[in-house]
CSV table of C-alpha atoms and ligand atoms in Angstrom, one decimal:
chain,number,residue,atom,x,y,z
A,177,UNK,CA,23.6,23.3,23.2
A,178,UNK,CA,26.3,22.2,20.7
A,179,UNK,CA,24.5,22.5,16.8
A,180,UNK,CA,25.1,18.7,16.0
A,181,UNK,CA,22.9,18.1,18.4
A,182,UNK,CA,20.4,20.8,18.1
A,183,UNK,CA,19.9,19.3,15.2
A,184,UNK,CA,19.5,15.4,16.0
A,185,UNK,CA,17.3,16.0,18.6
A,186,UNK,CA,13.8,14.9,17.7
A,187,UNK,CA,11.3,16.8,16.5
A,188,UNK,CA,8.2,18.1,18.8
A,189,UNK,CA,4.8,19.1,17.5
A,190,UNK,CA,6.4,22.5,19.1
A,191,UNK,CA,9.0,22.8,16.5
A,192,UNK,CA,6.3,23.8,13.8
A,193,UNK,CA,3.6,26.0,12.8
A,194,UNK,CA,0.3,23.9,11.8
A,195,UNK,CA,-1.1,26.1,9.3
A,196,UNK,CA,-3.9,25.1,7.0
A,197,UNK,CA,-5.7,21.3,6.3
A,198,UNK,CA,-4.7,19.9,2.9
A,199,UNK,CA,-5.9,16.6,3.3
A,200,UNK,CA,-7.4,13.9,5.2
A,201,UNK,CA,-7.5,10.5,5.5
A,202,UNK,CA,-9.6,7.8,7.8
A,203,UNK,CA,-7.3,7.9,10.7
A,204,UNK,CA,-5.1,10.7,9.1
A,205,UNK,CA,-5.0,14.3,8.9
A,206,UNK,CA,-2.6,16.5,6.7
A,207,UNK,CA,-1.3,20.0,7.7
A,208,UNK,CA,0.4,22.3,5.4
A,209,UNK,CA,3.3,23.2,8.3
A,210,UNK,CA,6.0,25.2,8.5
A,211,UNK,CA,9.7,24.6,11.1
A,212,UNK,CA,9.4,27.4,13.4
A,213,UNK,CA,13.3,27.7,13.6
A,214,UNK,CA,13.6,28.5,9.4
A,215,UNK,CA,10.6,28.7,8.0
A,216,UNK,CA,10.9,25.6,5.8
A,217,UNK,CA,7.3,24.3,4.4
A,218,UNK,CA,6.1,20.8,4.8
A,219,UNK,CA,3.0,18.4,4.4
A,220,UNK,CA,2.9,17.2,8.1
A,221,UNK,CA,0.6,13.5,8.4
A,222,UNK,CA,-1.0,13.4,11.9
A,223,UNK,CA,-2.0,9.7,12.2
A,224,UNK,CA,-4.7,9.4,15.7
A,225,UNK,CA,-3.3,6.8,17.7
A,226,UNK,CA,-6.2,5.6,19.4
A,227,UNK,CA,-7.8,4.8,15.7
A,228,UNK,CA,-5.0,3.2,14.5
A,229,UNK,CA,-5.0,0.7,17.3
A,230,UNK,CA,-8.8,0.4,17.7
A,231,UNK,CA,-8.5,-0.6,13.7
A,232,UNK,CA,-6.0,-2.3,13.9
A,233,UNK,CA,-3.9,-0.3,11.5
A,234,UNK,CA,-0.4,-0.2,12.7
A,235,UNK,CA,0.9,-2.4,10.0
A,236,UNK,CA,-0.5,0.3,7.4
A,237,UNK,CA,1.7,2.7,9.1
A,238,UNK,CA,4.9,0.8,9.6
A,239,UNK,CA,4.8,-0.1,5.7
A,240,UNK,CA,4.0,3.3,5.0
A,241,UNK,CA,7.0,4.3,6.9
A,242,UNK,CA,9.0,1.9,5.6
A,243,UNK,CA,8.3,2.5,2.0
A,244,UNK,CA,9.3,5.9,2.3
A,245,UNK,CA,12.2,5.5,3.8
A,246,UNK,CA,13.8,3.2,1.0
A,247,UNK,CA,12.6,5.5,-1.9
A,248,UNK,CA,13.5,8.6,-0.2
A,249,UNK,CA,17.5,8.4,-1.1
A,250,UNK,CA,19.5,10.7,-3.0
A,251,UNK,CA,19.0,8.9,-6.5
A,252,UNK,CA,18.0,11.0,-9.4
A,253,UNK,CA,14.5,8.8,-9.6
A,254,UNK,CA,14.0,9.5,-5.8
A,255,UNK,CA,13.3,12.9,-6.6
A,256,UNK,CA,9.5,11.7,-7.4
A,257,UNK,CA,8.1,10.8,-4.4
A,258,UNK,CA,7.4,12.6,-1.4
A,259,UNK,CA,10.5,12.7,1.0
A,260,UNK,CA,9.8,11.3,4.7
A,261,UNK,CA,12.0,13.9,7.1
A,262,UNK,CA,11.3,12.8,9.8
A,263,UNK,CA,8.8,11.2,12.4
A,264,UNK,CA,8.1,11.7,15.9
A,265,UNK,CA,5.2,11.1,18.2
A,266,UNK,CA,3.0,12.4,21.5
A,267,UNK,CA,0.6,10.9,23.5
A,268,UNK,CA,-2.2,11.0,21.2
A,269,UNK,CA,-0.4,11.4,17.6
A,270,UNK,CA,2.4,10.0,15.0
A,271,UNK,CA,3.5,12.7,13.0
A,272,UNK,CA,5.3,12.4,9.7
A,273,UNK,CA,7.0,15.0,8.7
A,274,UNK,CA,6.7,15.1,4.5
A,275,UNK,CA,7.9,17.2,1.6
A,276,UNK,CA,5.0,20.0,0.8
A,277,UNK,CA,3.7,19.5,-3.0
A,278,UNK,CA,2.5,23.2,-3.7
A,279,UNK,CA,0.6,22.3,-6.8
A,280,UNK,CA,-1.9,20.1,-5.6
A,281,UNK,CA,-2.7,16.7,-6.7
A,282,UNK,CA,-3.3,15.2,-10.5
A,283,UNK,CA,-7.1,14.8,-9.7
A,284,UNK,CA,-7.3,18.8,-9.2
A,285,UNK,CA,-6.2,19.7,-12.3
A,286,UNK,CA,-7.9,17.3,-14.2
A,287,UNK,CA,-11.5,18.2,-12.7
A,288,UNK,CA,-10.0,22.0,-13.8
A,289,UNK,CA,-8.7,21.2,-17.2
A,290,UNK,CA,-11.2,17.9,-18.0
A,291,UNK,CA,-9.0,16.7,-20.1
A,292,UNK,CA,-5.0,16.6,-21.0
A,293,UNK,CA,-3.1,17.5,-24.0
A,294,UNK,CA,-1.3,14.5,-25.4
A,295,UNK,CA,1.6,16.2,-24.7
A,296,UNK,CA,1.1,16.8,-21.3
A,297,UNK,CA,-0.3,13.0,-21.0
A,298,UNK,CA,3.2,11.6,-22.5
A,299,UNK,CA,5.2,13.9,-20.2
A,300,UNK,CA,3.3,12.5,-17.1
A,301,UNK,CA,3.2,9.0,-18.3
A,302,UNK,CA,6.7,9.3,-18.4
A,303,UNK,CA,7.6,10.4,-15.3
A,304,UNK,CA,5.0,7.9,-13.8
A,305,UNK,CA,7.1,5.2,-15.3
A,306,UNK,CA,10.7,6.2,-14.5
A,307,UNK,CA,8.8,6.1,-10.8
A,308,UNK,CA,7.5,3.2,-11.2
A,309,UNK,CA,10.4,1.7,-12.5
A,310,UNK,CA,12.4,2.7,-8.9
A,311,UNK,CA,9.1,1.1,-7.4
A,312,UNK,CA,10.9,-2.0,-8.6
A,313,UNK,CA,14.0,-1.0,-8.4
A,314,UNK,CA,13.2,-0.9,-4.6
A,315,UNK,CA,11.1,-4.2,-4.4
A,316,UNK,CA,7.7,-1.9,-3.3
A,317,UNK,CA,4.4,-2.3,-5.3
A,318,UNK,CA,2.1,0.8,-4.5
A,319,UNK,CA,-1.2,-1.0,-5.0
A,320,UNK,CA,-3.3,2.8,-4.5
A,321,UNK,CA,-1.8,4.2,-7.6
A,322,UNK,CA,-4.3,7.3,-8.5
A,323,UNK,CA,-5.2,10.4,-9.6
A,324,UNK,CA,-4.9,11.8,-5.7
A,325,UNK,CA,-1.9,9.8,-4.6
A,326,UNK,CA,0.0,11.6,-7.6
A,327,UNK,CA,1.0,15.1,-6.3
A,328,UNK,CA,2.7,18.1,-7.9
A,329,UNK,CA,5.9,20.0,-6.3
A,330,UNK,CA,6.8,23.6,-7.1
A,331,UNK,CA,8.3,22.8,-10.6
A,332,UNK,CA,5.4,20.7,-11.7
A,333,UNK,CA,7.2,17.5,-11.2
A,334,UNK,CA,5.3,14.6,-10.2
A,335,UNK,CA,5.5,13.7,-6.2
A,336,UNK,CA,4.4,10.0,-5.7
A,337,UNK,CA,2.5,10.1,-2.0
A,338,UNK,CA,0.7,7.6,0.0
A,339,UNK,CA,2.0,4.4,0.9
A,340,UNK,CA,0.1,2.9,3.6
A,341,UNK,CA,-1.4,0.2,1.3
A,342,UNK,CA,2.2,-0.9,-0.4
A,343,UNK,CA,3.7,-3.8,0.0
A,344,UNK,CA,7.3,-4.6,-0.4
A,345,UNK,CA,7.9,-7.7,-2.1
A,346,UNK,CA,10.3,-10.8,0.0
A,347,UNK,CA,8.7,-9.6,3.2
A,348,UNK,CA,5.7,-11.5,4.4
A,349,UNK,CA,2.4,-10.4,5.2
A,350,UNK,CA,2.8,-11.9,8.3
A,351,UNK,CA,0.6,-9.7,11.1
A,352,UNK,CA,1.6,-9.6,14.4
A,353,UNK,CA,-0.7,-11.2,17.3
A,354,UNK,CA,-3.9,-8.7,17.4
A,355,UNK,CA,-3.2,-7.1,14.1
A,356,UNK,CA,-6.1,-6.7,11.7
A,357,UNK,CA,-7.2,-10.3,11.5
A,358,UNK,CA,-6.6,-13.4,13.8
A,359,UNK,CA,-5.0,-15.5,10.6
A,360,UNK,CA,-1.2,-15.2,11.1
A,361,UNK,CA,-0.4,-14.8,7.1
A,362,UNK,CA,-2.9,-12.6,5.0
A,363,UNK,CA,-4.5,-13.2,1.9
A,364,UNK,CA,-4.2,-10.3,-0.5
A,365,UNK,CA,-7.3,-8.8,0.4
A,366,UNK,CA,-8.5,-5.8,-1.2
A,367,UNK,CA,-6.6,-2.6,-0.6
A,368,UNK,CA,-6.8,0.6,-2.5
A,369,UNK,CA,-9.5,2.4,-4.0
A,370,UNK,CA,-12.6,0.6,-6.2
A,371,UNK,CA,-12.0,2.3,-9.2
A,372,UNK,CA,-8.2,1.5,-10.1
A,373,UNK,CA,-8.3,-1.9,-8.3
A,374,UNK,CA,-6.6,-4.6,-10.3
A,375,UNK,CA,-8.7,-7.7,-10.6
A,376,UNK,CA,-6.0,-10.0,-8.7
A,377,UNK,CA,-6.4,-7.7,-6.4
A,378,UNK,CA,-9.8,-7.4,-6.1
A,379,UNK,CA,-10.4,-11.1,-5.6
A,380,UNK,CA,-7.5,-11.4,-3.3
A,381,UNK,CA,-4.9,-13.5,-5.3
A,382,UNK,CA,-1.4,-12.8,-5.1
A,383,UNK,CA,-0.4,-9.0,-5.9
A,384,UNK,CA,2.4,-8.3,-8.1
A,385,UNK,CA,4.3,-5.2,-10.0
A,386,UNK,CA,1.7,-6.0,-12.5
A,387,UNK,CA,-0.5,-4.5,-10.2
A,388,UNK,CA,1.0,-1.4,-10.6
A,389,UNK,CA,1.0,-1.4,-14.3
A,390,UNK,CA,-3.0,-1.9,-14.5
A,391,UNK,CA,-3.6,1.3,-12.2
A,392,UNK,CA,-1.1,3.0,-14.4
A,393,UNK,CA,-3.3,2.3,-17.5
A,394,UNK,CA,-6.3,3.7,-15.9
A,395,UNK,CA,-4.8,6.8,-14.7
A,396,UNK,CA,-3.1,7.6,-18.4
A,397,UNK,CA,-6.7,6.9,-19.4
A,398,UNK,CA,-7.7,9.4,-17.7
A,399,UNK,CA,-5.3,12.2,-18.1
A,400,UNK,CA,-6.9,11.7,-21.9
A,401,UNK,CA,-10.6,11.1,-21.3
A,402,UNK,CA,-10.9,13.0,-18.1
A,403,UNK,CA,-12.7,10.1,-16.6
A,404,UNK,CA,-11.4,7.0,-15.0
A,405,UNK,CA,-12.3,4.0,-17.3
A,406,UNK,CA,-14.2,1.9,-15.1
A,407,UNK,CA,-17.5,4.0,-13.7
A,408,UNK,CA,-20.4,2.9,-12.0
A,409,UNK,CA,-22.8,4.0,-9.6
A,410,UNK,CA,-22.2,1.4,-6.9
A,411,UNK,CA,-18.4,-0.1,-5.8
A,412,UNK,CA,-20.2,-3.6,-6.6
A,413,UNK,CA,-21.2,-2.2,-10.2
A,414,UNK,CA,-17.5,-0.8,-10.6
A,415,UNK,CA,-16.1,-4.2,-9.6
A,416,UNK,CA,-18.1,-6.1,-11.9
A,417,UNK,CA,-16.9,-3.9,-14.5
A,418,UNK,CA,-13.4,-4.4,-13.9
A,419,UNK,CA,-14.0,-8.3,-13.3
A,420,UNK,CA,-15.8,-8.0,-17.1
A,421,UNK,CA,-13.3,-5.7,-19.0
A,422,UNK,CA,-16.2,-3.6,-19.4
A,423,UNK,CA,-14.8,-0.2,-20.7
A,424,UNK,CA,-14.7,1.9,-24.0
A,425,UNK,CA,-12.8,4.0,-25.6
A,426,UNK,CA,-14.6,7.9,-27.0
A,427,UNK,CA,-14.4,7.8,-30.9
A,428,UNK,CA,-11.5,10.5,-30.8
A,429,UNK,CA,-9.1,8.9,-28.3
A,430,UNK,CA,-5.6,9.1,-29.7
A,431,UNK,CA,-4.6,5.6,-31.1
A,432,UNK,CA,-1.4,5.6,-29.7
A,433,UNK,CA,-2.4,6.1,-25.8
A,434,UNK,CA,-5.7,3.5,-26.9
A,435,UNK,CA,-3.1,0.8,-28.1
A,436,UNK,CA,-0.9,1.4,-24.9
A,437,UNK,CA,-4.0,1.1,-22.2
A,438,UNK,CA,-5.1,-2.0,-24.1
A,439,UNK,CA,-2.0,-3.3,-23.4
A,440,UNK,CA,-2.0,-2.4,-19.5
A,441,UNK,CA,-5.4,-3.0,-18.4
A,442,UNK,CA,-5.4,-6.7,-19.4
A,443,UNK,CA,-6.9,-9.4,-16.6
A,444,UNK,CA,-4.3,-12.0,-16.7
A,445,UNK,CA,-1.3,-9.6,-15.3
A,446,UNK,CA,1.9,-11.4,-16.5
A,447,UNK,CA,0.4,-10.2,-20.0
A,448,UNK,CA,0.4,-6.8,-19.0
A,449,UNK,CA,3.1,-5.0,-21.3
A,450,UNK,CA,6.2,-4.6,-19.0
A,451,UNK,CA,4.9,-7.4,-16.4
A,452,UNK,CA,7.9,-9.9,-17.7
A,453,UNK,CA,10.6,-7.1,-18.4
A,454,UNK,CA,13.2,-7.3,-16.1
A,455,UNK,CA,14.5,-4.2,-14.5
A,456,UNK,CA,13.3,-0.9,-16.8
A,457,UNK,CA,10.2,-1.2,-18.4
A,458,UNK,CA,11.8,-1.3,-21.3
A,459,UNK,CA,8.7,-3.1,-23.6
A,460,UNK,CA,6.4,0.1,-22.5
A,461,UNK,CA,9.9,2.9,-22.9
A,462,UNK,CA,9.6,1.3,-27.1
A,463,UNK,CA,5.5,1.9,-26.9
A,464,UNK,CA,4.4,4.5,-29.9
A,465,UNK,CA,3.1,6.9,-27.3
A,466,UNK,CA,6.8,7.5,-26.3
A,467,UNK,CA,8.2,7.4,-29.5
A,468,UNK,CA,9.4,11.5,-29.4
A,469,UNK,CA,10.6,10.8,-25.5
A,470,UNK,CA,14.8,11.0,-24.6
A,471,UNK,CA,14.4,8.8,-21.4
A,472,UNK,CA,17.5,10.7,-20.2
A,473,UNK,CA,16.2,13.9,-20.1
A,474,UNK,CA,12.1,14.1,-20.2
A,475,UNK,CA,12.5,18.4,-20.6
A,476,UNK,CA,10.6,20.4,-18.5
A,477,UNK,CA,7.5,19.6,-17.3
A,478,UNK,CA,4.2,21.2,-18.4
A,479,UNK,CA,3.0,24.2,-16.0
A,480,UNK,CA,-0.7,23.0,-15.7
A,481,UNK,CA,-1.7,26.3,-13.9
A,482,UNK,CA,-1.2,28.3,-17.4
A,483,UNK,CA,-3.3,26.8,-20.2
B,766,ADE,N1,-2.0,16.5,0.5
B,766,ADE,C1,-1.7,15.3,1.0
B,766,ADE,N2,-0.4,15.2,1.1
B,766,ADE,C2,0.1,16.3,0.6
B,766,ADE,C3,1.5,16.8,0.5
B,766,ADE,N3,2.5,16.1,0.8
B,766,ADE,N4,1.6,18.1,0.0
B,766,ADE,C4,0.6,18.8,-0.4
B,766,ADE,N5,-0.7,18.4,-0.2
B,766,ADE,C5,-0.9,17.2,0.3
């Protein structure tokens, strides 16, 4: 068979090894893999068709697939979230064929480290915003932004992953007949994960970049205090604490990264800092915290595995 087409053809759950589980999901399971014809590593997602329809979930695939797609380009900012290779299917599975992040996720190595240095925390907030920044340049709001979602490849570069909750922005929320409720246009209702939940989003009114931005405050919080700020025994308890504003800053937080979050994780989200800026995020690029940061060049990124 001619190359060109060798290499067209799609993929088969033949073409690569399945090696090792490095994640799983509710109707999802992630294989470190490897292409049996040159060795090449990837993260391969095996979404169970059965569950998906039983739950209703197609929609949460399609956007994921979707979202991918667009930010997976050759632009210098695409370079921070996993690449979608390619996608093929069998009787029982949808496969999506991703790129492999060998360092594990941003949850990890905090747990290892507990906390960040401040100059690893700039570097990563950094890098979080020139991503988020082609979020928007791409019209696609994340809405599960957190500490697992934020993986690291072999250079210690941040790899954006998981976008089955994202929506992109000018396409409706329409759901096709049988899909995951019987109204045919749905309410925001709650996606993502309790703790980094936006209160818009939490009671289900309209979800915008600003979204973004208040998940982004609670993961640089974080990276500094090795905790997420809003913790509670219960999801309801977490909730009312997000609802309430109820969090606190340790005694020996650095000022500049405090004045930033309180900036973020505000409840009205137009008065988030960046909400009203209109391409860049150019009112959180002048923030204190990145006052020694060239935006054209961020340097090389921290090796996490070494201190
Ligand atoms: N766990 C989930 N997705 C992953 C990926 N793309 N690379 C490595 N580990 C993962």
């Amino acid at each position: 068979m001619p190359q060109a087409q060798n290499e067209d053809r799609k993929k088969t759950p033949k073409d690569f090894y399945f090696m090792k589980i490095i994640g799983e999901g509710s109707f999802s399971t992630v294989f470190h893999a490897a292409e049996v014809e040159n060795k090449k590593e990837y993260a391969i997602k095996v979404l169970r068709k059965r569950h998906i329809i039983r739950e209703n979930k197609m929609e949460y695939v399609n956007r994921e697939k979707k979202s991918l797609l667009s930010l997976g380009g050759s632009e210098a900012a695409s370079r921070f979230f996993v690449h979608l290779y390619a996608t093929f299917q069998d009787a029982d599975n949808l496969y999506f064929v991703l790129t492999y992040a060998r360092n594990g996720d941003l949850l990890d190595h905090l747990l290892r480290h507990k906390t960040f240095n401040i100059k690893w925390v700039v570097f990563y907030a950094a890098e979080l915003l020139l991503a988020l920044e082609f979020m928007k340049s791409k019209k696609i709001i994340h809405r599960d932004l957190k500490p697992e979602n934020i993986l690291f490849d072999k250079n210690w570069h941040i790899l954006i992953t998981d976008f089955g909750s994202s929506k992109i922005i000018g396409e409706s929320d329409v759901i096709k007949k049988g899909d995951d409720t019987k109204s045919r246009r749905r309410r925001n209702s709650f996606v993502g994960t309790a703790q980094y939940v936006s209160p818009e989003v939490l009671h289900g009114e309209e979800t915008t970049y600003a979204s973004d931005l208040w998940a982004y405050g609670c993961v640089i919080y974080q990276m500094i205090s090795g905790q997420a700020p809003f913790r509670a025994a219960t999801e309801y308890s977490i909730f009312q604490k997000i609802t309430n504003l109820d969090f606190t800053f340790s005694e020996n937080f650095n000022l500049s990264a405090k004045d930033l979050i309180e900036k973020l994780i505000v409840t009205v989200p137009e008065n988030r800092l960046g909400a009203l800026d209109s391409s860049n995020y150019d009112s959180i690029r002048e923030h204190v915290l990145f006052e020694e940061t060239n935006w054209d060049d961020l340097g090389p990124a921290p090796v996490l595995s070494e201190d």
